[in-house]
Amino acid sequence: MAVADGGFRALDEKSLIEYIRATPALSSLLGDDLRALTVKEVGDGNLNFVYIVISSSGGSIVIKQAIPYIRCIGESWPMTKERAYFEALTLREHGRLCPAHVPEVYHFDRPLSLIAMRYLKPPHIILRKGLIAGIEYPLLAEHMSEYMARTLFFTSLLYRSTSEHKREVAEYCGNVELCRLTEQVVFSDPYKISQYNHWTSPYLDQDAETVREDDILKLEVAGLKSMFCERAQALIHGDLHTGSVMVTTDSTQVIDPEFAFYGPMGFDIGALVGNLILAFFSQDGHSDNGKDRKVYKQWILKTIEDTWNLFHKKFISLWNEHKDGNGEAYLADVYKKPELWFLVQEKYIKDLFHDSLGFGAAKMIRRIVGVAHVEDFESITDAERRAYCEHRALEFAKMILKERQRYDTIEQITSALQNIPS
Ligand code: ADP
Ligand code: SR1
Ligand code: MG
């Protein structure tokens, strides 16, 4: 067992059992008989260790521990384990705002950077894996629009006073290292030579170089990076890709908000929509003779449309419902004329739509030519076929990043996706 700073030690399956036995908040969740605990490490994310703990009496918990480096790279890339503090804080805050879609936190141990939370039992699986398998989730758009509308609205200045907001922003400024990681791997590295970048070579060598040489693209990305760093619009999840959502056909749970901070709302909406678009482009790599994915691709497009449209509807109705509250951005006294109120909301949503498209596109690009790729493409074993899917996704993302102001509705985006020639 490694011993490190401030009482931290990296646990393993054996030492975790001792920790649980010595921690009443955890042992009480697992029942009387702690002799037969099964512990399995299942972390398939990029950063941390995740253990499923099940007792013989049927109790279960998940334990997640942050270690002081990035797991998928190794100890050569140190990373603060304080990320667990921000993850626990956000799971609790987003869980308070949207309990139906966030797992409950049972226990947090700051020196050990350890979170105990509800085990999302099978048939819950990671959404990205469900999308690769071609499974439809009829409630996904309804649930994710609810989660995003509530977490983003209630942590913004549309609902909060500026004093409350500034206090929260100050707290989350502490998550600077995770923000800096995103600044690097999403907004900078893909646009320059970086030791960590990789792509499906040799097929995409020219594509990667084109990204590094595209001045218009770089101008657009500069604008998004500055918004990411400067705009404390709401408490965002910060890494809301399809690997941060666990699903069944009737349950949707958002996990893993360790990148949370007060940032632009469009970064969350864009992450989800951008990753659904990556799933769309990857389908041609997963279809085989017996199963073409035409119908499934239509379902993904419909889910993208419903997610945005339902988000829009729910967000505006929360705003109308709370228009006479403490929110200081648009005081009811100033904007009381109905036509002005409508104009203000219309502009807010239009800007948010374009921000979401821009961030979504930037997140697609980083998953193709940056450090961390996605299983949607990585699981396509034939490299030429994978490169074909990635190339098409990259071209679409570049076009959206540069031309997003031309689009007014999500249907125009899905129709552009629909009409890309093979
Ligand atoms: P990382 O921070 O390293 O990305 P994640 O939070 O994404 O880690 O978790 C990694 C994996 O652990 C997930 O893909 C999922 O399979 C599993 N997992 C995480 N949290 C839970 C949970 N509450 N219930 C069940 N499985 C979970
Ligand atoms: C080294 S970059 C690792 C990535 O994994 C996380 O899920 C974030 O998306 C981060 O950018
Ligand atoms: Mg993760």
Short mmCIF file of C-alpha atoms and ligand atoms in Angstrom, two decimals:
data_model
loop_
_atom_site.label_atom_id
_atom_site.label_comp_id
_atom_site.label_asym_id
_atom_site.label_seq_id
_atom_site.Cartn_x
_atom_site.Cartn_y
_atom_site.Cartn_z
CA MET A 1 0.00 0.00 0.00
CA ALA A 2 1.52 3.33 -1.10
CA VAL A 3 1.75 5.99 1.66
CA ALA A 4 1.74 9.62 0.50
CA ASP A 5 1.05 13.19 1.62
CA GLY A 6 -1.46 14.50 4.18
CA GLY A 7 -2.65 11.05 5.31
CA PHE A 8 -3.35 9.98 1.73
CA ARG A 9 -2.80 6.36 0.74
CA ALA A 10 -3.87 4.72 -2.47
CA LEU A 11 -6.21 1.88 -1.53
CA ASP A 12 -6.45 -1.47 -3.23
CA GLU A 13 -9.12 -4.16 -3.05
CA LYS A 14 -7.71 -5.54 0.23
CA SER A 15 -7.06 -2.27 2.08
CA LEU A 16 -10.45 -0.96 0.98
CA ILE A 17 -12.15 -3.75 2.94
CA GLU A 18 -10.22 -2.74 6.08
CA TYR A 19 -11.21 0.89 5.47
CA ILE A 20 -14.90 -0.03 5.13
CA ARG A 21 -14.83 -2.13 8.32
CA ALA A 22 -13.32 0.82 10.21
CA THR A 23 -15.80 3.37 8.83
CA PRO A 24 -19.29 3.11 10.40
CA ALA A 25 -20.87 5.36 7.71
CA LEU A 26 -19.94 2.66 5.18
CA SER A 27 -20.16 -0.55 7.18
CA SER A 28 -23.71 0.33 8.26
CA LEU A 29 -24.73 0.49 4.59
CA LEU A 30 -23.43 -2.99 3.93
CA GLY A 31 -25.29 -4.92 6.64
CA ASP A 32 -24.23 -6.87 9.72
CA ASP A 33 -21.95 -9.47 8.24
CA LEU A 34 -18.81 -7.79 6.88
CA ARG A 35 -16.84 -11.03 6.65
CA ALA A 36 -17.87 -11.70 3.07
CA LEU A 37 -17.44 -8.51 1.10
CA THR A 38 -16.67 -8.72 -2.60
CA VAL A 39 -14.72 -5.84 -4.03
CA LYS A 40 -14.06 -5.35 -7.73
CA GLU A 41 -12.17 -2.50 -9.40
CA VAL A 42 -14.11 -1.42 -12.50
CA GLY A 43 -12.62 1.97 -13.36
CA ASP A 44 -12.68 2.29 -17.13
CA GLY A 45 -12.53 6.11 -17.07
CA ASN A 46 -9.38 8.10 -17.70
CA LEU A 47 -8.55 9.41 -14.26
CA ASN A 48 -9.53 7.43 -11.18
CA PHE A 49 -10.08 4.08 -9.48
CA VAL A 50 -13.64 2.86 -8.98
CA TYR A 51 -14.62 -0.14 -6.82
CA ILE A 52 -17.94 -1.92 -6.57
CA VAL A 53 -18.45 -3.33 -3.07
CA ILE A 54 -21.16 -5.92 -2.40
CA SER A 55 -21.90 -7.62 0.93
CA SER A 56 -23.33 -11.08 1.50
CA SER A 57 -26.50 -9.53 2.89
CA GLY A 58 -27.09 -7.72 -0.42
CA GLY A 59 -25.85 -4.23 0.53
CA SER A 60 -23.81 -2.42 -2.10
CA ILE A 61 -21.83 0.78 -2.61
CA VAL A 62 -19.43 2.27 -5.11
CA ILE A 63 -16.15 3.71 -3.86
CA LYS A 64 -14.22 6.10 -6.09
CA GLN A 65 -10.70 7.21 -5.23
CA ALA A 66 -8.65 9.90 -6.99
CA ILE A 67 -4.93 9.27 -7.13
CA PRO A 68 -2.42 12.13 -7.59
CA TYR A 69 -1.94 11.58 -11.33
CA ILE A 70 -3.94 10.88 -14.50
CA ARG A 71 -4.55 7.15 -14.56
CA CYS A 72 -4.66 6.69 -18.35
CA ILE A 73 -1.30 8.45 -18.78
CA GLY A 74 0.50 7.41 -15.59
CA GLU A 75 2.55 9.11 -12.88
CA SER A 76 4.34 11.23 -15.50
CA TRP A 77 1.22 13.46 -15.61
CA PRO A 78 0.55 14.55 -12.01
CA MET A 79 -2.94 15.80 -11.22
CA THR A 80 -4.37 17.06 -7.94
CA LYS A 81 -6.40 14.48 -6.04
CA GLU A 82 -8.45 17.40 -4.69
CA ARG A 83 -10.58 16.77 -7.79
CA ALA A 84 -12.47 14.31 -5.57
CA TYR A 85 -13.52 17.19 -3.30
CA PHE A 86 -15.07 19.06 -6.25
CA GLU A 87 -16.69 15.87 -7.52
CA ALA A 88 -18.32 15.17 -4.13
CA LEU A 89 -19.40 18.81 -3.74
CA THR A 90 -20.99 18.81 -7.19
CA LEU A 91 -22.64 15.41 -6.87
CA ARG A 92 -24.27 16.80 -3.71
CA GLU A 93 -25.27 20.14 -5.25
CA HIS A 94 -26.49 18.75 -8.56
CA GLY A 95 -28.12 15.90 -6.62
CA ARG A 96 -30.02 18.43 -4.51
CA LEU A 97 -31.20 20.21 -7.67
CA CYS A 98 -31.99 17.08 -9.67
CA PRO A 99 -32.16 14.03 -7.36
CA ALA A 100 -33.77 11.78 -9.98
CA HIS A 101 -30.65 11.84 -12.16
CA VAL A 102 -27.65 12.01 -9.82
CA PRO A 103 -26.45 9.16 -7.56
CA GLU A 104 -26.53 9.85 -3.82
CA VAL A 105 -23.22 10.50 -2.02
CA TYR A 106 -23.01 8.47 1.21
CA HIS A 107 -19.60 9.52 2.48
CA PHE A 108 -16.62 11.67 1.54
CA ASP A 109 -13.11 11.37 2.99
CA ARG A 110 -11.09 14.39 1.91
CA PRO A 111 -7.60 13.22 3.05
CA LEU A 112 -8.13 9.96 1.14
CA SER A 113 -9.85 11.70 -1.85
CA LEU A 114 -12.47 9.00 -1.55
CA ILE A 115 -16.19 9.15 -2.37
CA ALA A 116 -18.75 6.50 -1.48
CA MET A 117 -21.90 6.70 -3.56
CA ARG A 118 -24.92 4.73 -4.69
CA TYR A 119 -24.09 1.70 -6.80
CA LEU A 120 -25.93 2.02 -10.10
CA LYS A 121 -26.73 -1.64 -10.47
CA PRO A 122 -27.06 -3.58 -13.71
CA PRO A 123 -28.80 -3.23 -16.08
CA HIS A 124 -27.27 0.32 -15.77
CA ILE A 125 -24.47 0.65 -18.28
CA ILE A 126 -22.40 3.56 -19.52
CA LEU A 127 -24.42 5.37 -22.21
CA ARG A 128 -21.46 5.33 -24.63
CA LYS A 129 -21.43 1.52 -24.48
CA GLY A 130 -25.19 1.42 -25.08
CA LEU A 131 -24.78 3.66 -28.14
CA ILE A 132 -22.05 1.38 -29.49
CA ALA A 133 -24.33 -1.62 -28.97
CA GLY A 134 -27.17 0.13 -30.84
CA ILE A 135 -29.59 0.30 -27.88
CA GLU A 136 -32.39 2.89 -27.90
CA TYR A 137 -33.11 4.84 -24.70
CA PRO A 138 -36.59 6.33 -25.08
CA LEU A 139 -36.31 8.59 -22.00
CA LEU A 140 -32.74 9.80 -22.50
CA ALA A 141 -33.63 13.20 -24.00
CA GLU A 142 -36.35 13.82 -21.41
CA HIS A 143 -34.01 12.98 -18.53
CA MET A 144 -30.88 14.74 -19.77
CA SER A 145 -32.81 17.90 -20.69
CA GLU A 146 -34.26 17.88 -17.16
CA TYR A 147 -30.82 17.43 -15.58
CA MET A 148 -29.25 20.21 -17.67
CA ALA A 149 -32.16 22.65 -17.34
CA ARG A 150 -32.30 22.32 -13.54
CA THR A 151 -28.59 22.24 -12.73
CA LEU A 152 -27.75 25.10 -15.10
CA PHE A 153 -30.74 27.33 -14.35
CA PHE A 154 -30.62 27.09 -10.55
CA THR A 155 -26.88 27.82 -10.36
CA SER A 156 -27.04 30.82 -12.71
CA LEU A 157 -27.72 34.50 -12.13
CA LEU A 158 -31.17 33.96 -13.61
CA TYR A 159 -32.02 32.40 -10.24
CA ARG A 160 -29.31 33.53 -7.82
CA SER A 161 -28.21 36.82 -6.33
CA THR A 162 -24.77 38.07 -7.31
CA SER A 163 -23.54 37.69 -3.69
CA GLU A 164 -24.49 34.01 -3.60
CA HIS A 165 -23.09 33.50 -7.06
CA LYS A 166 -19.72 35.11 -6.29
CA ARG A 167 -19.31 33.01 -3.13
CA GLU A 168 -19.87 29.82 -5.13
CA VAL A 169 -17.66 30.94 -8.00
CA ALA A 170 -14.85 31.63 -5.50
CA GLU A 171 -15.13 28.12 -4.03
CA TYR A 172 -14.99 26.45 -7.44
CA CYS A 173 -12.00 28.55 -8.54
CA GLY A 174 -10.15 25.96 -6.43
CA ASN A 175 -10.72 23.41 -9.20
CA VAL A 176 -8.21 25.30 -11.34
CA GLU A 177 -6.00 22.29 -12.17
CA LEU A 178 -8.86 20.37 -13.77
CA CYS A 179 -9.91 23.48 -15.70
CA ARG A 180 -6.34 23.90 -16.91
CA LEU A 181 -6.32 20.29 -18.09
CA THR A 182 -9.40 21.01 -20.23
CA GLU A 183 -7.88 24.27 -21.50
CA GLN A 184 -4.89 22.27 -22.69
CA VAL A 185 -6.43 19.10 -24.11
CA VAL A 186 -9.61 20.60 -25.64
CA PHE A 187 -8.66 24.11 -26.71
CA SER A 188 -4.89 24.05 -27.31
CA ASP A 189 -3.19 20.70 -27.97
CA PRO A 190 -5.27 19.64 -31.03
CA TYR A 191 -4.20 22.87 -32.76
CA LYS A 192 -0.44 22.39 -32.35
CA ILE A 193 2.17 19.65 -32.21
CA SER A 194 1.85 18.04 -28.79
CA GLN A 195 3.49 14.89 -27.42
CA TYR A 196 0.11 13.55 -26.35
CA ASN A 197 -1.84 13.99 -29.59
CA HIS A 198 -2.54 10.92 -31.67
CA TRP A 199 -4.87 9.89 -34.49
CA THR A 200 -5.55 6.98 -36.82
CA SER A 201 -2.30 7.15 -38.74
CA PRO A 202 -1.46 7.18 -41.59
CA TYR A 203 -5.05 7.73 -42.77
CA LEU A 204 -5.62 10.93 -40.79
CA ASP A 205 -2.09 12.40 -40.95
CA GLN A 206 -3.25 15.03 -43.43
CA ASP A 207 -6.43 15.76 -41.43
CA ALA A 208 -4.44 16.40 -38.25
CA GLU A 209 -2.08 18.71 -40.10
CA THR A 210 -5.02 20.57 -41.65
CA VAL A 211 -6.43 21.25 -38.16
CA ARG A 212 -3.04 22.66 -37.11
CA GLU A 213 -2.91 24.89 -40.20
CA ASP A 214 -6.47 26.25 -40.18
CA ASP A 215 -6.35 29.90 -39.11
CA ILE A 216 -10.12 30.43 -39.14
CA LEU A 217 -10.59 27.38 -36.94
CA LYS A 218 -7.95 28.71 -34.54
CA LEU A 219 -9.72 32.08 -34.35
CA GLU A 220 -12.97 30.36 -33.44
CA VAL A 221 -11.32 28.12 -30.86
CA ALA A 222 -9.65 31.15 -29.26
CA GLY A 223 -13.10 32.68 -28.70
CA LEU A 224 -14.39 29.48 -27.10
CA LYS A 225 -11.32 29.07 -24.91
CA SER A 226 -11.68 32.58 -23.63
CA MET A 227 -15.37 31.97 -22.88
CA PHE A 228 -14.47 28.72 -21.08
CA CYS A 229 -11.92 30.55 -18.91
CA GLU A 230 -13.82 33.78 -18.32
CA ARG A 231 -17.56 33.12 -18.22
CA ALA A 232 -18.89 31.99 -14.82
CA GLN A 233 -22.43 31.42 -16.13
CA ALA A 234 -23.47 28.38 -14.05
CA LEU A 235 -22.10 25.41 -12.10
CA ILE A 236 -21.36 23.11 -15.01
CA HIS A 237 -20.54 19.40 -14.84
CA GLY A 238 -17.47 20.08 -16.97
CA ASP A 239 -17.13 16.62 -18.61
CA LEU A 240 -20.67 15.72 -19.70
CA HIS A 241 -19.81 13.24 -22.43
CA THR A 242 -21.65 9.97 -22.98
CA GLY A 243 -19.14 8.15 -20.72
CA SER A 244 -20.38 10.25 -17.78
CA VAL A 245 -23.97 9.00 -18.03
CA MET A 246 -25.25 5.60 -16.87
CA VAL A 247 -28.52 4.37 -18.29
CA THR A 248 -31.21 1.75 -18.42
CA THR A 249 -34.30 2.12 -20.57
CA ASP A 250 -36.03 3.94 -17.72
CA SER A 251 -33.22 5.44 -15.63
CA THR A 252 -30.58 8.07 -16.48
CA GLN A 253 -27.84 8.92 -13.96
CA VAL A 254 -25.09 11.50 -14.37
CA ILE A 255 -21.78 10.56 -12.73
CA ASP A 256 -18.23 11.92 -12.62
CA PRO A 257 -18.46 15.74 -12.24
CA GLU A 258 -14.83 16.15 -11.12
CA PHE A 259 -14.26 18.88 -13.75
CA ALA A 260 -17.10 20.99 -12.32
CA PHE A 261 -16.70 24.75 -12.00
CA TYR A 262 -18.59 27.95 -12.79
CA GLY A 263 -18.28 28.06 -16.55
CA PRO A 264 -20.34 28.49 -19.73
CA MET A 265 -23.54 26.45 -19.90
CA GLY A 266 -22.87 25.60 -23.54
CA PHE A 267 -19.86 23.53 -22.49
CA ASP A 268 -22.17 20.93 -20.89
CA ILE A 269 -24.85 20.98 -23.57
CA GLY A 270 -22.18 20.86 -26.28
CA ALA A 271 -20.37 17.95 -24.61
CA LEU A 272 -23.51 15.84 -24.65
CA VAL A 273 -24.66 16.81 -28.15
CA GLY A 274 -21.12 16.60 -29.59
CA ASN A 275 -20.67 13.11 -28.17
CA LEU A 276 -24.06 12.01 -29.55
CA ILE A 277 -22.88 13.27 -32.94
CA LEU A 278 -19.67 11.24 -32.55
CA ALA A 279 -21.87 8.22 -31.80
CA PHE A 280 -23.83 9.00 -34.98
CA PHE A 281 -20.70 9.04 -37.14
CA SER A 282 -19.32 5.88 -35.53
CA GLN A 283 -22.40 3.82 -36.44
CA ASP A 284 -21.12 3.11 -39.96
CA GLY A 285 -18.17 1.38 -38.30
CA HIS A 286 -20.44 -0.82 -36.19
CA SER A 287 -22.95 -1.88 -38.82
CA ASP A 288 -22.43 -5.33 -40.25
CA ASN A 289 -24.18 -7.41 -42.90
CA GLY A 290 -26.89 -8.66 -40.58
CA LYS A 291 -27.51 -5.31 -38.85
CA ASP A 292 -27.36 -2.01 -40.58
CA ARG A 293 -27.66 0.98 -38.29
CA LYS A 294 -29.90 3.21 -40.45
CA VAL A 295 -32.84 3.17 -38.05
CA TYR A 296 -30.54 3.61 -35.09
CA LYS A 297 -28.89 6.64 -36.67
CA GLN A 298 -32.34 8.21 -37.02
CA TRP A 299 -32.97 7.57 -33.33
CA ILE A 300 -29.72 9.34 -32.42
CA LEU A 301 -30.71 12.36 -34.55
CA LYS A 302 -34.18 12.46 -32.96
CA THR A 303 -32.57 12.25 -29.51
CA ILE A 304 -30.30 15.20 -30.33
CA GLU A 305 -33.32 17.25 -31.46
CA ASP A 306 -35.43 16.30 -28.43
CA THR A 307 -32.58 16.96 -26.00
CA TRP A 308 -32.10 20.53 -27.19
CA ASN A 309 -35.80 21.33 -27.72
CA LEU A 310 -36.85 19.92 -24.34
CA PHE A 311 -33.95 21.68 -22.64
CA HIS A 312 -35.05 24.97 -24.25
CA LYS A 313 -38.66 24.49 -23.12
CA LYS A 314 -37.79 23.46 -19.55
CA PHE A 315 -35.15 26.16 -19.09
CA ILE A 316 -37.54 28.92 -20.21
CA SER A 317 -40.36 27.63 -18.04
CA LEU A 318 -38.04 27.59 -14.97
CA TRP A 319 -37.02 31.14 -15.83
CA ASN A 320 -40.65 32.31 -16.15
CA GLU A 321 -41.63 30.52 -12.97
CA HIS A 322 -38.85 32.27 -11.00
CA LYS A 323 -38.87 35.64 -12.73
CA ASP A 324 -39.81 37.47 -9.51
CA GLY A 325 -37.16 35.72 -7.40
CA ASN A 326 -33.59 36.68 -6.43
CA GLY A 327 -32.03 36.25 -9.87
CA GLU A 328 -30.11 39.44 -10.59
CA ALA A 329 -29.29 39.14 -14.27
CA TYR A 330 -32.67 40.29 -15.61
CA LEU A 331 -34.68 42.07 -12.93
CA ALA A 332 -38.43 41.78 -13.51
CA ASP A 333 -38.83 45.52 -12.87
CA VAL A 334 -36.51 46.38 -15.72
CA TYR A 335 -37.83 43.84 -18.23
CA LYS A 336 -41.53 43.88 -17.35
CA LYS A 337 -42.81 44.64 -20.88
CA PRO A 338 -43.83 41.20 -22.26
CA GLU A 339 -42.29 41.86 -25.68
CA LEU A 340 -38.96 42.84 -24.06
CA TRP A 341 -39.05 39.79 -21.77
CA PHE A 342 -39.55 37.63 -24.86
CA LEU A 343 -36.66 39.32 -26.68
CA VAL A 344 -34.30 38.86 -23.73
CA GLN A 345 -35.11 35.16 -23.49
CA GLU A 346 -34.87 34.67 -27.23
CA LYS A 347 -31.40 36.24 -27.32
CA TYR A 348 -30.21 34.26 -24.29
CA ILE A 349 -31.25 30.96 -25.89
CA LYS A 350 -29.90 31.86 -29.33
CA ASP A 351 -26.47 32.68 -27.84
CA LEU A 352 -26.57 29.50 -25.77
CA PHE A 353 -27.41 27.46 -28.87
CA HIS A 354 -24.40 28.83 -30.73
CA ASP A 355 -22.12 28.38 -27.69
CA SER A 356 -23.29 24.76 -27.40
CA LEU A 357 -22.62 24.08 -31.08
CA GLY A 358 -19.14 25.63 -30.81
CA PHE A 359 -18.16 23.72 -27.67
CA GLY A 360 -19.69 20.51 -29.03
CA ALA A 361 -17.63 20.81 -32.21
CA ALA A 362 -14.42 21.55 -30.27
CA LYS A 363 -15.06 18.48 -28.14
CA MET A 364 -15.53 16.33 -31.23
CA ILE A 365 -12.24 17.53 -32.72
CA ARG A 366 -10.24 16.82 -29.53
CA ARG A 367 -11.57 13.22 -29.48
CA ILE A 368 -10.18 12.57 -32.99
CA VAL A 369 -6.79 14.31 -33.03
CA GLY A 370 -6.10 14.95 -29.32
CA VAL A 371 -4.92 12.86 -26.36
CA ALA A 372 -8.09 11.10 -25.18
CA HIS A 373 -10.17 9.29 -27.77
CA VAL A 374 -13.60 7.68 -27.49
CA GLU A 375 -14.60 4.03 -27.50
CA ASP A 376 -17.23 4.76 -30.20
CA PHE A 377 -14.34 4.97 -32.71
CA GLU A 378 -11.61 3.04 -30.87
CA SER A 379 -13.75 -0.10 -30.90
CA ILE A 380 -13.82 -0.10 -34.73
CA THR A 381 -10.95 -2.52 -35.25
CA ASP A 382 -10.44 -1.99 -38.99
CA ALA A 383 -8.26 1.15 -39.01
CA GLU A 384 -9.30 2.24 -42.50
CA ARG A 385 -12.97 1.98 -41.64
CA ARG A 386 -12.39 3.81 -38.36
CA ALA A 387 -10.52 6.59 -40.18
CA TYR A 388 -13.42 6.93 -42.65
CA CYS A 389 -15.87 7.55 -39.77
CA GLU A 390 -13.47 9.86 -37.93
CA HIS A 391 -12.71 11.89 -41.06
CA ARG A 392 -16.41 12.54 -41.66
CA ALA A 393 -16.96 13.53 -38.02
CA LEU A 394 -13.94 15.83 -38.11
CA GLU A 395 -15.10 17.58 -41.31
CA PHE A 396 -18.55 18.13 -39.81
CA ALA A 397 -17.12 19.45 -36.53
CA LYS A 398 -14.81 21.89 -38.34
CA MET A 399 -17.70 23.18 -40.45
CA ILE A 400 -19.92 23.70 -37.37
CA LEU A 401 -17.16 25.39 -35.41
CA LYS A 402 -16.63 27.88 -38.22
CA GLU A 403 -20.21 28.34 -39.44
CA ARG A 404 -22.40 27.80 -36.40
CA GLN A 405 -23.92 31.30 -36.56
CA ARG A 406 -25.67 30.24 -39.79
CA TYR A 407 -27.80 27.72 -37.87
CA ASP A 408 -30.93 28.77 -35.96
CA THR A 409 -32.51 25.44 -35.05
CA ILE A 410 -31.35 22.00 -34.00
CA GLU A 411 -33.34 20.53 -36.91
CA GLN A 412 -31.03 22.38 -39.31
CA ILE A 413 -28.10 20.61 -37.65
CA THR A 414 -29.68 17.15 -37.81
CA SER A 415 -30.71 17.74 -41.38
CA ALA A 416 -27.12 18.72 -42.25
CA LEU A 417 -25.98 15.46 -40.62
CA GLN A 418 -28.60 13.53 -42.55
CA ASN A 419 -27.51 15.00 -45.86
CA ILE A 420 -23.78 14.31 -45.70
CA PRO A 421 -23.01 12.14 -48.74
CA SER A 422 -21.35 8.75 -48.05
P1 ADP B 1 -13.20 8.55 -14.15
O1 ADP B 1 -13.33 9.74 -13.23
O2 ADP B 1 -11.90 7.85 -14.05
O3 ADP B 1 -13.60 8.90 -15.55
P2 ADP B 1 -15.86 7.43 -13.78
O4 ADP B 1 -16.53 8.22 -12.71
O5 ADP B 1 -16.21 7.76 -15.17
O6 ADP B 1 -14.26 7.50 -13.59
O7 ADP B 1 -16.11 5.91 -13.47
C1 ADP B 1 -15.45 4.89 -14.18
C2 ADP B 1 -16.39 3.70 -14.35
O8 ADP B 1 -16.82 3.21 -13.08
C3 ADP B 1 -17.67 4.07 -15.10
O9 ADP B 1 -17.45 3.98 -16.48
C4 ADP B 1 -18.65 3.04 -14.57
O10 ADP B 1 -18.50 1.83 -15.29
C5 ADP B 1 -18.17 2.80 -13.14
N1 ADP B 1 -18.95 3.60 -12.16
C6 ADP B 1 -18.65 4.84 -11.72
N2 ADP B 1 -19.57 5.26 -10.82
C7 ADP B 1 -20.47 4.26 -10.70
C8 ADP B 1 -21.66 4.06 -9.91
N3 ADP B 1 -22.10 4.99 -9.07
N4 ADP B 1 -22.32 2.89 -10.04
C9 ADP B 1 -21.88 1.92 -10.90
N5 ADP B 1 -20.76 2.03 -11.64
C10 ADP B 1 -20.06 3.19 -11.55
C1 SR1 B 2 -5.72 13.41 -20.40
S1 SR1 B 2 -7.28 13.99 -20.87
C2 SR1 B 2 -8.41 12.95 -20.07
C3 SR1 B 2 -9.82 13.29 -20.36
O1 SR1 B 2 -10.62 12.37 -19.67
C4 SR1 B 2 -11.66 13.04 -18.97
O2 SR1 B 2 -12.87 12.34 -19.08
C5 SR1 B 2 -11.71 14.42 -19.57
O3 SR1 B 2 -12.55 14.48 -20.70
C6 SR1 B 2 -10.28 14.66 -19.90
O4 SR1 B 2 -10.12 15.67 -20.87
MG MG B 3 -15.14 9.59 -16.48
#
